[in-house]
PDB file of C-alpha atoms in Angstrom:
ATOM      1  CA  MET N 210       0.000   0.000   0.000  1.00  0.00           C
ATOM      2  CA  SER N 211       1.524   3.286  -1.093  1.00  0.00           C
ATOM      3  CA  GLN N 212       1.769   6.100   1.396  1.00  0.00           C
ATOM      4  CA  ASN N 213       0.331   9.506   0.699  1.00  0.00           C
ATOM      5  CA  PRO N 214       3.308  11.917   0.489  1.00  0.00           C
ATOM      6  CA  PHE N 215       1.179  14.641   2.076  1.00  0.00           C
ATOM      7  CA  TRP N 216       1.342  12.807   5.399  1.00  0.00           C
ATOM      8  CA  GLN N 217       5.088  12.303   5.321  1.00  0.00           C
ATOM      9  CA  ILE N 218       6.369  14.600   8.080  1.00  0.00           C
ATOM     10  CA  SER N 219       9.984  15.674   7.886  1.00  0.00           C
ATOM     11  CA  THR N 220      12.198  16.720  10.753  1.00  0.00           C
ATOM     12  CA  GLY N 221      11.754  20.362   9.801  1.00  0.00           C
ATOM     13  CA  ASP N 222       7.950  20.080   9.809  1.00  0.00           C
ATOM     14  CA  LEU N 223       8.016  18.292  13.159  1.00  0.00           C
ATOM     15  CA  PHE N 224      10.198  21.034  14.606  1.00  0.00           C
ATOM     16  CA  ASP N 225       7.768  23.662  13.307  1.00  0.00           C
ATOM     17  CA  LEU N 226       4.947  21.893  15.137  1.00  0.00           C
ATOM     18  CA  LEU N 227       6.769  21.262  18.397  1.00  0.00           C
ATOM     19  CA  GLN N 228       8.381  24.676  18.762  1.00  0.00           C
ATOM     20  CA  PRO N 229       5.119  26.580  19.519  1.00  0.00           C
ATOM     21  CA  ALA N 230       4.000  23.801  21.863  1.00  0.00           C
ATOM     22  CA  ALA N 231       7.303  23.948  23.760  1.00  0.00           C
ATOM     23  CA  TYR N 232       7.019  27.734  24.002  1.00  0.00           C
ATOM     24  CA  ALA N 233       3.476  27.527  25.414  1.00  0.00           C
ATOM     25  CA  LEU N 234       4.547  24.874  27.920  1.00  0.00           C
ATOM     26  CA  ALA N 235       7.490  26.992  29.089  1.00  0.00           C
ATOM     27  CA  ALA N 236       5.166  29.989  29.504  1.00  0.00           C
ATOM     28  CA  LEU N 237       2.738  27.895  31.562  1.00  0.00           C
ATOM     29  CA  VAL N 238       5.490  26.558  33.836  1.00  0.00           C
ATOM     30  CA  SER N 239       6.880  30.055  34.301  1.00  0.00           C
ATOM     31  CA  ALA N 240       3.437  31.442  35.236  1.00  0.00           C
ATOM     32  CA  CYS N 241       2.874  28.603  37.728  1.00  0.00           C
ATOM     33  CA  VAL N 242       6.236  29.287  39.344  1.00  0.00           C
ATOM     34  CA  MET N 243       5.366  32.980  39.604  1.00  0.00           C
ATOM     35  CA  ALA N 244       2.044  32.178  41.278  1.00  0.00           C
ATOM     36  CA  ASP N 245       3.671  29.778  43.734  1.00  0.00           C
ATOM     37  CA  ALA N 246       6.502  32.187  44.564  1.00  0.00           C
ATOM     38  CA  LEU N 247       4.010  34.987  45.235  1.00  0.00           C
ATOM     39  CA  ARG N 248       1.957  32.692  47.453  1.00  0.00           C
ATOM     40  CA  ARG N 249       5.040  31.813  49.466  1.00  0.00           C
ATOM     41  CA  ARG N 250       5.802  35.540  49.875  1.00  0.00           C
ATOM     42  CA  LEU N 251       9.266  35.426  48.358  1.00  0.00           C
ATOM     43  CA  SER N 252      11.002  38.730  47.686  1.00  0.00           C
ATOM     44  CA  ILE N 253      10.178  40.512  44.462  1.00  0.00           C
ATOM     45  CA  TYR N 254      13.700  39.857  43.173  1.00  0.00           C
ATOM     46  CA  ALA N 255      13.399  36.141  43.916  1.00  0.00           C
ATOM     47  CA  VAL N 256      10.008  35.980  42.206  1.00  0.00           C
ATOM     48  CA  ALA N 257      11.368  37.719  39.098  1.00  0.00           C
ATOM     49  CA  ALA N 258      14.500  35.558  39.006  1.00  0.00           C
ATOM     50  CA  TRP N 259      12.654  32.242  39.321  1.00  0.00           C
ATOM     51  CA  THR N 260       9.970  33.322  36.847  1.00  0.00           C
ATOM     52  CA  LEU N 261      12.403  34.349  34.124  1.00  0.00           C
ATOM     53  CA  ALA N 262      14.687  31.382  34.730  1.00  0.00           C
ATOM     54  CA  THR N 263      11.860  28.864  34.337  1.00  0.00           C
ATOM     55  CA  PHE N 264      10.746  30.558  31.124  1.00  0.00           C
ATOM     56  CA  PHE N 265      14.127  30.680  29.379  1.00  0.00           C
ATOM     57  CA  LEU N 266      15.535  27.449  30.901  1.00  0.00           C
ATOM     58  CA  PRO N 267      12.500  25.407  31.991  1.00  0.00           C
ATOM     59  CA  LEU N 268      14.244  22.025  32.023  1.00  0.00           C
ATOM     60  CA  VAL N 269      16.923  23.374  34.358  1.00  0.00           C
ATOM     61  CA  ALA N 270      15.178  25.985  36.487  1.00  0.00           C
ATOM     62  CA  ALA N 271      11.941  24.094  37.181  1.00  0.00           C
ATOM     63  CA  PRO N 272      13.652  21.162  38.969  1.00  0.00           C
ATOM     64  CA  LEU N 273      15.868  23.629  40.851  1.00  0.00           C
ATOM     65  CA  TYR N 274      12.820  25.579  42.037  1.00  0.00           C
ATOM     66  CA  LEU N 275      11.171  22.358  43.202  1.00  0.00           C
ATOM     67  CA  ALA N 276      14.298  21.439  45.153  1.00  0.00           C
ATOM     68  CA  PHE N 277      14.377  24.950  46.627  1.00  0.00           C
ATOM     69  CA  ILE N 278      10.781  24.632  47.838  1.00  0.00           C
ATOM     70  CA  LEU N 279      11.402  21.195  49.338  1.00  0.00           C
ATOM     71  CA  SER N 280      14.481  22.449  51.185  1.00  0.00           C
ATOM     72  CA  ARG N 281      12.460  25.331  52.661  1.00  0.00           C
ATOM     73  CA  ARG N 282       9.869  22.876  53.937  1.00  0.00           C
ATOM     74  CA  ARG N 283      12.501  20.868  55.760  1.00  0.00           C
ATOM     75  CA  GLU N 284      13.879  23.985  57.407  1.00  0.00           C
ATOM     76  CA  THR N 285      10.419  25.133  58.645  1.00  0.00           C
ATOM     77  CA  PRO N 286       9.980  24.163  62.346  1.00  0.00           C
ATOM     78  CA  PHE N 287       7.102  21.839  63.158  1.00  0.00           C
ATOM     79  CA  ARG N 288       4.339  23.450  65.152  1.00  0.00           C
ATOM     80  CA  ASP N 289       1.963  21.435  67.294  1.00  0.00           C
ATOM     81  CA  SER N 290      -1.434  22.997  67.912  1.00  0.00           C
ATOM     82  CA  SER N 291      -1.559  21.341  71.326  1.00  0.00           C
ATOM     83  CA  GLN N 292       1.226  23.670  72.520  1.00  0.00           C
ATOM     84  CA  ASN N 293      -0.992  26.753  72.357  1.00  0.00           C
ATOM     85  CA  SER N 294      -1.266  28.448  75.712  1.00  0.00           C
ATOM     86  CA  SER N 295      -4.850  29.502  75.189  1.00  0.00           C
ATOM     87  CA  VAL N 296      -7.822  29.001  72.903  1.00  0.00           C
ATOM     88  CA  SER N 297     -10.052  31.864  71.797  1.00  0.00           C
ATOM     89  CA  LYS N 298     -13.741  31.213  71.899  1.00  0.00           C
ATOM     90  CA  PRO N 299     -16.170  32.723  69.397  1.00  0.00           C
ATOM     91  CA  ASP N 300     -17.713  34.962  72.054  1.00  0.00           C
ATOM     92  CA  GLY N 301     -14.338  36.415  72.961  1.00  0.00           C
ATOM     93  CA  ASP N 302     -13.853  34.456  76.252  1.00  0.00           C
ATOM     94  CA  VAL N 303     -10.383  33.086  76.913  1.00  0.00           C
ATOM     95  CA  THR N 304      -9.855  29.656  78.462  1.00  0.00           C
ATOM     96  CA  GLU N 305      -6.657  28.680  80.201  1.00  0.00           C
ATOM     97  CA  PRO N 306      -4.940  25.394  79.362  1.00  0.00           C
ATOM     98  CA  ARG N 307      -6.788  22.297  80.546  1.00  0.00           C
ATOM     99  CA  ASP N 308      -4.024  21.224  82.901  1.00  0.00           C
ATOM    100  CA  GLY N 309      -3.945  24.640  84.639  1.00  0.00           C
ATOM    101  CA  ALA N 310      -5.676  25.373  87.936  1.00  0.00           C
ATOM    102  CA  ALA N 311      -6.707  28.919  87.102  1.00  0.00           C
ATOM    103  CA  SER N 312     -10.371  29.736  86.617  1.00  0.00           C
ATOM    104  CA  PRO N 313     -11.674  31.222  83.352  1.00  0.00           C
ATOM    105  CA  THR N 314     -10.983  34.907  82.899  1.00  0.00           C
ATOM    106  CA  PRO N 315     -13.952  37.022  81.928  1.00  0.00           C
ATOM    107  CA  ALA N 316     -13.891  38.472  78.437  1.00  0.00           C
ATOM    108  CA  PRO N 317     -13.345  42.179  77.855  1.00  0.00           C
ATOM    109  CA  GLY N 318     -16.294  44.478  77.492  1.00  0.00           C
ATOM    110  CA  GLY N 319     -18.441  44.775  74.399  1.00  0.00           C
ATOM    111  CA  ALA N 320     -16.612  47.867  73.213  1.00  0.00           C
ATOM    112  CA  ASN N 321     -13.346  45.964  73.073  1.00  0.00           C
ATOM    113  CA  ARG N 322     -14.947  43.132  71.113  1.00  0.00           C
ATOM    114  CA  ASP N 323     -16.384  45.577  68.565  1.00  0.00           C
ATOM    115  CA  ALA N 324     -13.013  47.240  68.161  1.00  0.00           C
ATOM    116  CA  ALA N 325     -11.404  43.835  67.590  1.00  0.00           C
ATOM    117  CA  ARG N 326     -13.963  42.966  64.914  1.00  0.00           C
ATOM    118  CA  VAL N 327     -13.373  46.269  63.139  1.00  0.00           C
ATOM    119  CA  SER N 328      -9.629  45.683  63.241  1.00  0.00           C
ATOM    120  CA  VAL N 329     -10.023  42.213  61.751  1.00  0.00           C
ATOM    121  CA  GLN N 330     -12.305  43.475  58.985  1.00  0.00           C
ATOM    122  CA  HIS N 331      -9.919  46.306  58.190  1.00  0.00           C
ATOM    123  CA  SER N 332      -7.010  43.881  58.004  1.00  0.00           C
ATOM    124  CA  SER N 333      -8.933  41.513  55.729  1.00  0.00           C
ATOM    125  CA  GLN N 334      -9.870  44.405  53.441  1.00  0.00           C
ATOM    126  CA  LYS N 335      -6.189  45.272  53.101  1.00  0.00           C
ATOM    127  CA  ARG N 336      -5.259  41.693  52.308  1.00  0.00           C
ATOM    128  CA  ALA N 337      -7.990  41.225  49.669  1.00  0.00           C
ATOM    129  CA  PRO N 338      -6.334  43.380  46.958  1.00  0.00           C
ATOM    130  CA  ARG N 339      -3.030  41.635  47.567  1.00  0.00           C
ATOM    131  CA  ARG N 340      -4.636  38.230  47.122  1.00  0.00           C
ATOM    132  CA  ALA N 341      -6.352  39.362  43.935  1.00  0.00           C
ATOM    133  CA  LEU N 342      -3.041  40.684  42.630  1.00  0.00           C
ATOM    134  CA  LYS N 343      -1.298  37.395  43.379  1.00  0.00           C
ATOM    135  CA  VAL N 344      -3.934  35.588  41.322  1.00  0.00           C
ATOM    136  CA  ALA N 345      -4.260  38.094  38.475  1.00  0.00           C
ATOM    137  CA  LEU N 346      -0.570  38.807  37.914  1.00  0.00           C
ATOM    138  CA  PRO N 347       0.412  35.253  36.833  1.00  0.00           C
ATOM    139  CA  ILE N 348      -2.676  35.051  34.606  1.00  0.00           C
ATOM    140  CA  PHE N 349      -1.872  38.314  32.820  1.00  0.00           C
ATOM    141  CA  TYR N 350       1.773  37.274  32.555  1.00  0.00           C
ATOM    142  CA  PHE N 351       0.808  33.965  30.924  1.00  0.00           C
ATOM    143  CA  LEU N 352      -1.591  35.644  28.478  1.00  0.00           C
ATOM    144  CA  PHE N 353       1.057  38.227  27.586  1.00  0.00           C
ATOM    145  CA  LEU N 354       3.592  35.515  26.778  1.00  0.00           C
ATOM    146  CA  LEU N 355       1.072  33.617  24.654  1.00  0.00           C
ATOM    147  CA  THR N 356       0.143  36.751  22.712  1.00  0.00           C
ATOM    148  CA  LEU N 357       3.768  37.731  22.149  1.00  0.00           C
ATOM    149  CA  GLY N 358       4.732  34.214  21.117  1.00  0.00           C
ATOM    150  CA  GLY N 359       1.792  33.955  18.729  1.00  0.00           C
ATOM    151  CA  LEU N 360       2.792  37.173  16.988  1.00  0.00           C
ATOM    152  CA  LEU N 361       6.438  36.105  16.701  1.00  0.00           C
ATOM    153  CA  PHE N 362       5.666  32.601  15.428  1.00  0.00           C
ATOM    154  CA  ARG N 363       3.178  33.962  12.927  1.00  0.00           C
ATOM    155  CA  ARG N 364       5.742  36.434  11.607  1.00  0.00           C
ATOM    156  CA  ASP N 365       8.396  33.734  11.300  1.00  0.00           C
ATOM    157  CA  TYR N 366       5.970  31.302   9.661  1.00  0.00           C
ATOM    158  CA  ALA N 367       5.021  33.888   7.019  1.00  0.00           C
ATOM    159  CA  SER N 368       8.576  35.023   6.247  1.00  0.00           C
ATOM    160  CA  VAL N 369      10.286  34.494   2.895  1.00  0.00           C
ATOM    161  CA  GLU N 370      12.837  32.132   4.416  1.00  0.00           C
ATOM    162  CA  ALA N 371      10.103  29.977   5.947  1.00  0.00           C
ATOM    163  CA  HIS N 372       8.250  29.685   2.621  1.00  0.00           C
ATOM    164  CA  LEU N 373      11.437  28.732   0.803  1.00  0.00           C
ATOM    165  CA  ALA N 374      12.340  26.163   3.453  1.00  0.00           C
ATOM    166  CA  ARG N 375       8.903  24.537   3.264  1.00  0.00           C
ATOM    167  CA  ALA N 376       9.105  24.532  -0.519  1.00  0.00           C
ATOM    168  CA  ALA N 377      12.473  22.756  -0.380  1.00  0.00           C
ATOM    169  CA  HIS N 378      11.050  20.132   1.994  1.00  0.00           C
ATOM    170  CA  ALA N 379       8.087  19.624  -0.336  1.00  0.00           C
ATOM    171  CA  ARG N 380      10.385  19.183  -3.341  1.00  0.00           C
ATOM    172  CA  VAL N 381      12.312  16.442  -1.567  1.00  0.00           C
ATOM    173  CA  ARG N 382       9.055  14.564  -0.939  1.00  0.00           C
ATOM    174  CA  ASP N 383       7.798  15.174  -4.502  1.00  0.00           C
ATOM    175  CA  GLN N 384       4.973  17.403  -3.295  1.00  0.00           C
ATOM    176  CA  HIS N 385       5.139  19.676  -6.307  1.00  0.00           C
ATOM    177  CA  GLU N 386       1.789  21.402  -5.802  1.00  0.00           C
ATOM    178  CA  ARG N 387       2.702  22.372  -2.269  1.00  0.00           C
ATOM    179  CA  ALA N 388       6.158  23.508  -3.365  1.00  0.00           C
ATOM    180  CA  ALA N 389       4.618  25.705  -6.067  1.00  0.00           C
ATOM    181  CA  ARG N 390       2.272  27.311  -3.514  1.00  0.00           C
ATOM    182  CA  GLU N 391       5.165  28.076  -1.186  1.00  0.00           C
ATOM    183  CA  TYR N 392       7.236  29.601  -4.007  1.00  0.00           C
ATOM    184  CA  LYS N 393       4.302  31.792  -5.025  1.00  0.00           C
ATOM    185  CA  ALA N 394       3.870  32.950  -1.442  1.00  0.00           C
ATOM    186  CA  ALA N 395       7.579  33.787  -1.241  1.00  0.00           C
ATOM    187  CA  LEU N 396       7.397  35.774  -4.491  1.00  0.00           C
ATOM    188  CA  GLN N 397       4.507  37.823  -3.125  1.00  0.00           C
ATOM    189  CA  LEU N 398       6.817  38.956  -0.346  1.00  0.00           C
ATOM    190  CA  GLU N 399      10.039  39.321  -2.327  1.00  0.00           C
ATOM    191  CA  GLU N 400      10.722  39.260  -6.039  1.00  0.00           C
ATOM    192  CA  ASN N 401      13.608  36.977  -6.965  1.00  0.00           C
ATOM    193  CA  PRO N 402      14.529  35.527 -10.395  1.00  0.00           C
ATOM    194  CA  HIS N 403      15.909  32.331  -8.891  1.00  0.00           C
ATOM    195  CA  THR N 404      12.640  31.725  -7.059  1.00  0.00           C
ATOM    196  CA  ARG N 405      10.796  32.362 -10.330  1.00  0.00           C
ATOM    197  CA  LYS N 406      12.834  29.655 -11.998  1.00  0.00           C
ATOM    198  CA  LEU N 407      12.200  27.188  -9.159  1.00  0.00           C
ATOM    199  CA  LEU N 408       8.480  27.920  -9.374  1.00  0.00           C
ATOM    200  CA  GLY N 409       8.602  27.183 -13.090  1.00  0.00           C
ATOM    201  CA  VAL N 410      10.274  23.828 -12.426  1.00  0.00           C
ATOM    202  CA  GLU N 411       7.539  22.816  -9.989  1.00  0.00           C
ATOM    203  CA  LEU N 412       4.820  23.946 -12.395  1.00  0.00           C
ATOM    204  CA  MET N 413       6.394  21.787 -15.087  1.00  0.00           C
ATOM    205  CA  HIS N 414       6.203  18.779 -12.765  1.00  0.00           C
ATOM    206  CA  THR N 415       2.496  19.408 -12.257  1.00  0.00           C
ATOM    207  CA  GLY N 416       1.824  19.674 -15.997  1.00  0.00           C
ATOM    208  CA  ARG N 417       1.094  23.401 -16.004  1.00  0.00           C
ATOM    209  CA  THR N 418       3.458  24.103 -18.879  1.00  0.00           C
ATOM    210  CA  PRO N 419       2.113  27.527 -19.993  1.00  0.00           C
ATOM    211  CA  GLU N 420       2.457  28.902 -16.469  1.00  0.00           C
ATOM    212  CA  ALA N 421       5.913  27.350 -16.157  1.00  0.00           C
ATOM    213  CA  LEU N 422       7.008  29.023 -19.403  1.00  0.00           C
ATOM    214  CA  GLU N 423       5.849  32.403 -18.104  1.00  0.00           C
ATOM    215  CA  GLU N 424       7.888  31.934 -14.927  1.00  0.00           C
ATOM    216  CA  PHE N 425      10.980  30.871 -16.899  1.00  0.00           C
ATOM    217  CA  LYS N 426      10.674  33.899 -19.176  1.00  0.00           C
ATOM    218  CA  ALA N 427      10.202  36.168 -16.133  1.00  0.00           C
ATOM    219  CA  ALA N 428      13.361  34.725 -14.569  1.00  0.00           C
ATOM    220  CA  GLU N 429      15.240  35.294 -17.824  1.00  0.00           C
ATOM    221  CA  ARG N 430      14.099  38.920 -18.039  1.00  0.00           C
ATOM    222  CA  ALA N 431      15.076  39.467 -14.393  1.00  0.00           C
ATOM    223  CA  GLY N 432      18.629  38.335 -15.148  1.00  0.00           C
ATOM    224  CA  ASP N 433      18.784  34.822 -13.702  1.00  0.00           C
ATOM    225  CA  ASP N 434      22.273  33.493 -14.489  1.00  0.00           C
ATOM    226  CA  ASP N 435      21.455  29.777 -14.407  1.00  0.00           C
ATOM    227  CA  PRO N 436      23.014  28.218 -17.561  1.00  0.00           C
ATOM    228  CA  GLN N 437      20.271  25.565 -17.491  1.00  0.00           C
ATOM    229  CA  LEU N 438      17.498  28.120 -17.921  1.00  0.00           C
ATOM    230  CA  PRO N 439      17.561  28.156 -21.776  1.00  0.00           C
ATOM    231  CA  PHE N 440      17.154  24.377 -21.784  1.00  0.00           C
ATOM    232  CA  ARG N 441      14.129  24.585 -19.493  1.00  0.00           C
ATOM    233  CA  ILE N 442      12.547  27.254 -21.678  1.00  0.00           C
ATOM    234  CA  ALA N 443      13.206  25.139 -24.762  1.00  0.00           C
ATOM    235  CA  GLN N 444      11.559  22.113 -23.136  1.00  0.00           C
ATOM    236  CA  ALA N 445       8.478  24.139 -22.248  1.00  0.00           C
ATOM    237  CA  LEU N 446       8.236  25.545 -25.774  1.00  0.00           C
ATOM    238  CA  ASP N 447       8.657  22.057 -27.199  1.00  0.00           C
ATOM    239  CA  LEU N 448       5.770  20.733 -25.123  1.00  0.00           C
ATOM    240  CA  LEU N 449       3.633  23.633 -26.322  1.00  0.00           C
ATOM    241  CA  LYS N 450       4.403  22.708 -29.971  1.00  0.00           C
ATOM    242  CA  ARG N 451       6.329  25.935 -30.537  1.00  0.00           C
ATOM    243  CA  ARG N 452       9.115  24.230 -32.434  1.00  0.00           C
ATOM    244  CA  ASP N 453      10.897  27.237 -33.966  1.00  0.00           C
ATOM    245  CA  GLU N 454      11.208  29.060 -30.647  1.00  0.00           C
ATOM    246  CA  ALA N 455      12.366  25.879 -28.936  1.00  0.00           C
ATOM    247  CA  VAL N 456      15.145  25.366 -31.500  1.00  0.00           C
ATOM    248  CA  ALA N 457      16.510  28.846 -30.830  1.00  0.00           C
ATOM    249  CA  TYR N 458      16.724  28.161 -27.094  1.00  0.00           C
ATOM    250  CA  TYR N 459      18.245  24.714 -27.628  1.00  0.00           C
ATOM    251  CA  ARG N 460      21.011  26.322 -29.668  1.00  0.00           C
ATOM    252  CA  ARG N 461      21.553  29.018 -27.057  1.00  0.00           C
ATOM    253  CA  PHE N 462      21.878  26.319 -24.445  1.00  0.00           C
ATOM    254  CA  LEU N 463      24.403  24.369 -26.533  1.00  0.00           C
ATOM    255  CA  GLU N 464      26.494  27.507 -26.888  1.00  0.00           C
ATOM    256  CA  GLY N 465      26.480  28.099 -23.153  1.00  0.00           C
ATOM    257  CA  GLU N 466      29.033  27.058 -20.556  1.00  0.00           C
ATOM    258  CA  SER N 467      27.151  23.885 -19.683  1.00  0.00           C
ATOM    259  CA  CYS N 468      27.945  22.378 -23.080  1.00  0.00           C
ATOM    260  CA  THR N 469      31.271  24.023 -23.926  1.00  0.00           C
ATOM    261  CA  LYS N 470      33.250  22.682 -20.986  1.00  0.00           C
ATOM    262  CA  GLU N 471      35.214  19.424 -21.072  1.00  0.00           C
ATOM    263  CA  PHE N 472      32.564  17.309 -19.386  1.00  0.00           C
ATOM    264  CA  ALA N 473      29.292  18.242 -21.034  1.00  0.00           C
ATOM    265  CA  ASP N 474      26.001  18.052 -19.201  1.00  0.00           C
ATOM    266  CA  GLN N 475      23.604  15.232 -20.020  1.00  0.00           C
ATOM    267  CA  ARG N 476      21.095  17.833 -21.122  1.00  0.00           C
ATOM    268  CA  CYS N 477      23.487  18.835 -23.893  1.00  0.00           C
ATOM    269  CA  LEU N 478      23.051  15.422 -25.510  1.00  0.00           C
ATOM    270  CA  GLN N 479      19.288  15.754 -25.206  1.00  0.00           C
ATOM    271  CA  ALA N 480      19.383  19.181 -26.861  1.00  0.00           C
ATOM    272  CA  GLN N 481      21.577  17.895 -29.712  1.00  0.00           C
ATOM    273  CA  ALA N 482      19.275  14.941 -30.235  1.00  0.00           C
ATOM    274  CA  ARG N 483      16.251  17.210 -30.300  1.00  0.00           C
ATOM    275  CA  LEU N 484      17.860  19.497 -32.891  1.00  0.00           C
ATOM    276  CA  SER N 485      18.803  16.536 -35.072  1.00  0.00           C
ATOM    277  CA  GLN N 486      15.169  15.532 -35.366  1.00  0.00           C
ATOM    278  CA  LYS N 487      13.347  16.828 -38.343  1.00  0.00           C
TER     279      LYS N 487
END
């Protein structure tokens, strides 16, 4: 069973697919580290250092941050709730430890309890914006990285070099239609006679001879110095039954450097054989 060449993925295509995924994963790990560092109340310099390190070097910095967190847990002293000297009741009364002989101490007056409630509410209101910031900052950071990465990858994917590279990969796998599309896209961004000639070659492979001839002629007018170009033009003219024009280009090709050097090109023999035919 023959395989469809469209589904043959090269190393370059696989890299193009994995690179955005690796970028998004690094951004996610970096945002998670930022959120965890903010929750643990690390210094702003430590938060920035760990966040940037896990983004640019995720495979190195992420394990180091995990080891750093585990080491901090070991250094934290263990606290037993049974060692508390007193327990606060909801109504504000204070009870001495169970093994003590002292009697319960009456709670302060109502004014003191109201002042305590106001103080607690005021403190919680101050902490609320900080908690919201700790949650929102990593989210905005992650979205910013995704947006920036999307713009950069899109620009690189649509560049002339990227189109030419994909066209070269398609040519190797005999995907001539795809190669022609990539060459056309590259020409829309940058005019180049060599790219015109390569587009003509791919169009010839797909049987679109008139279009191929136009591209070969455009490359010739633009000054492409490929000595094989006259032979390609002659072949296209021959297929279009334009015999007289083809003969002129066959002769030009035979007079070129490809056929005048010591070891002639195989195409030179084909051109001579074509001219010898009546």
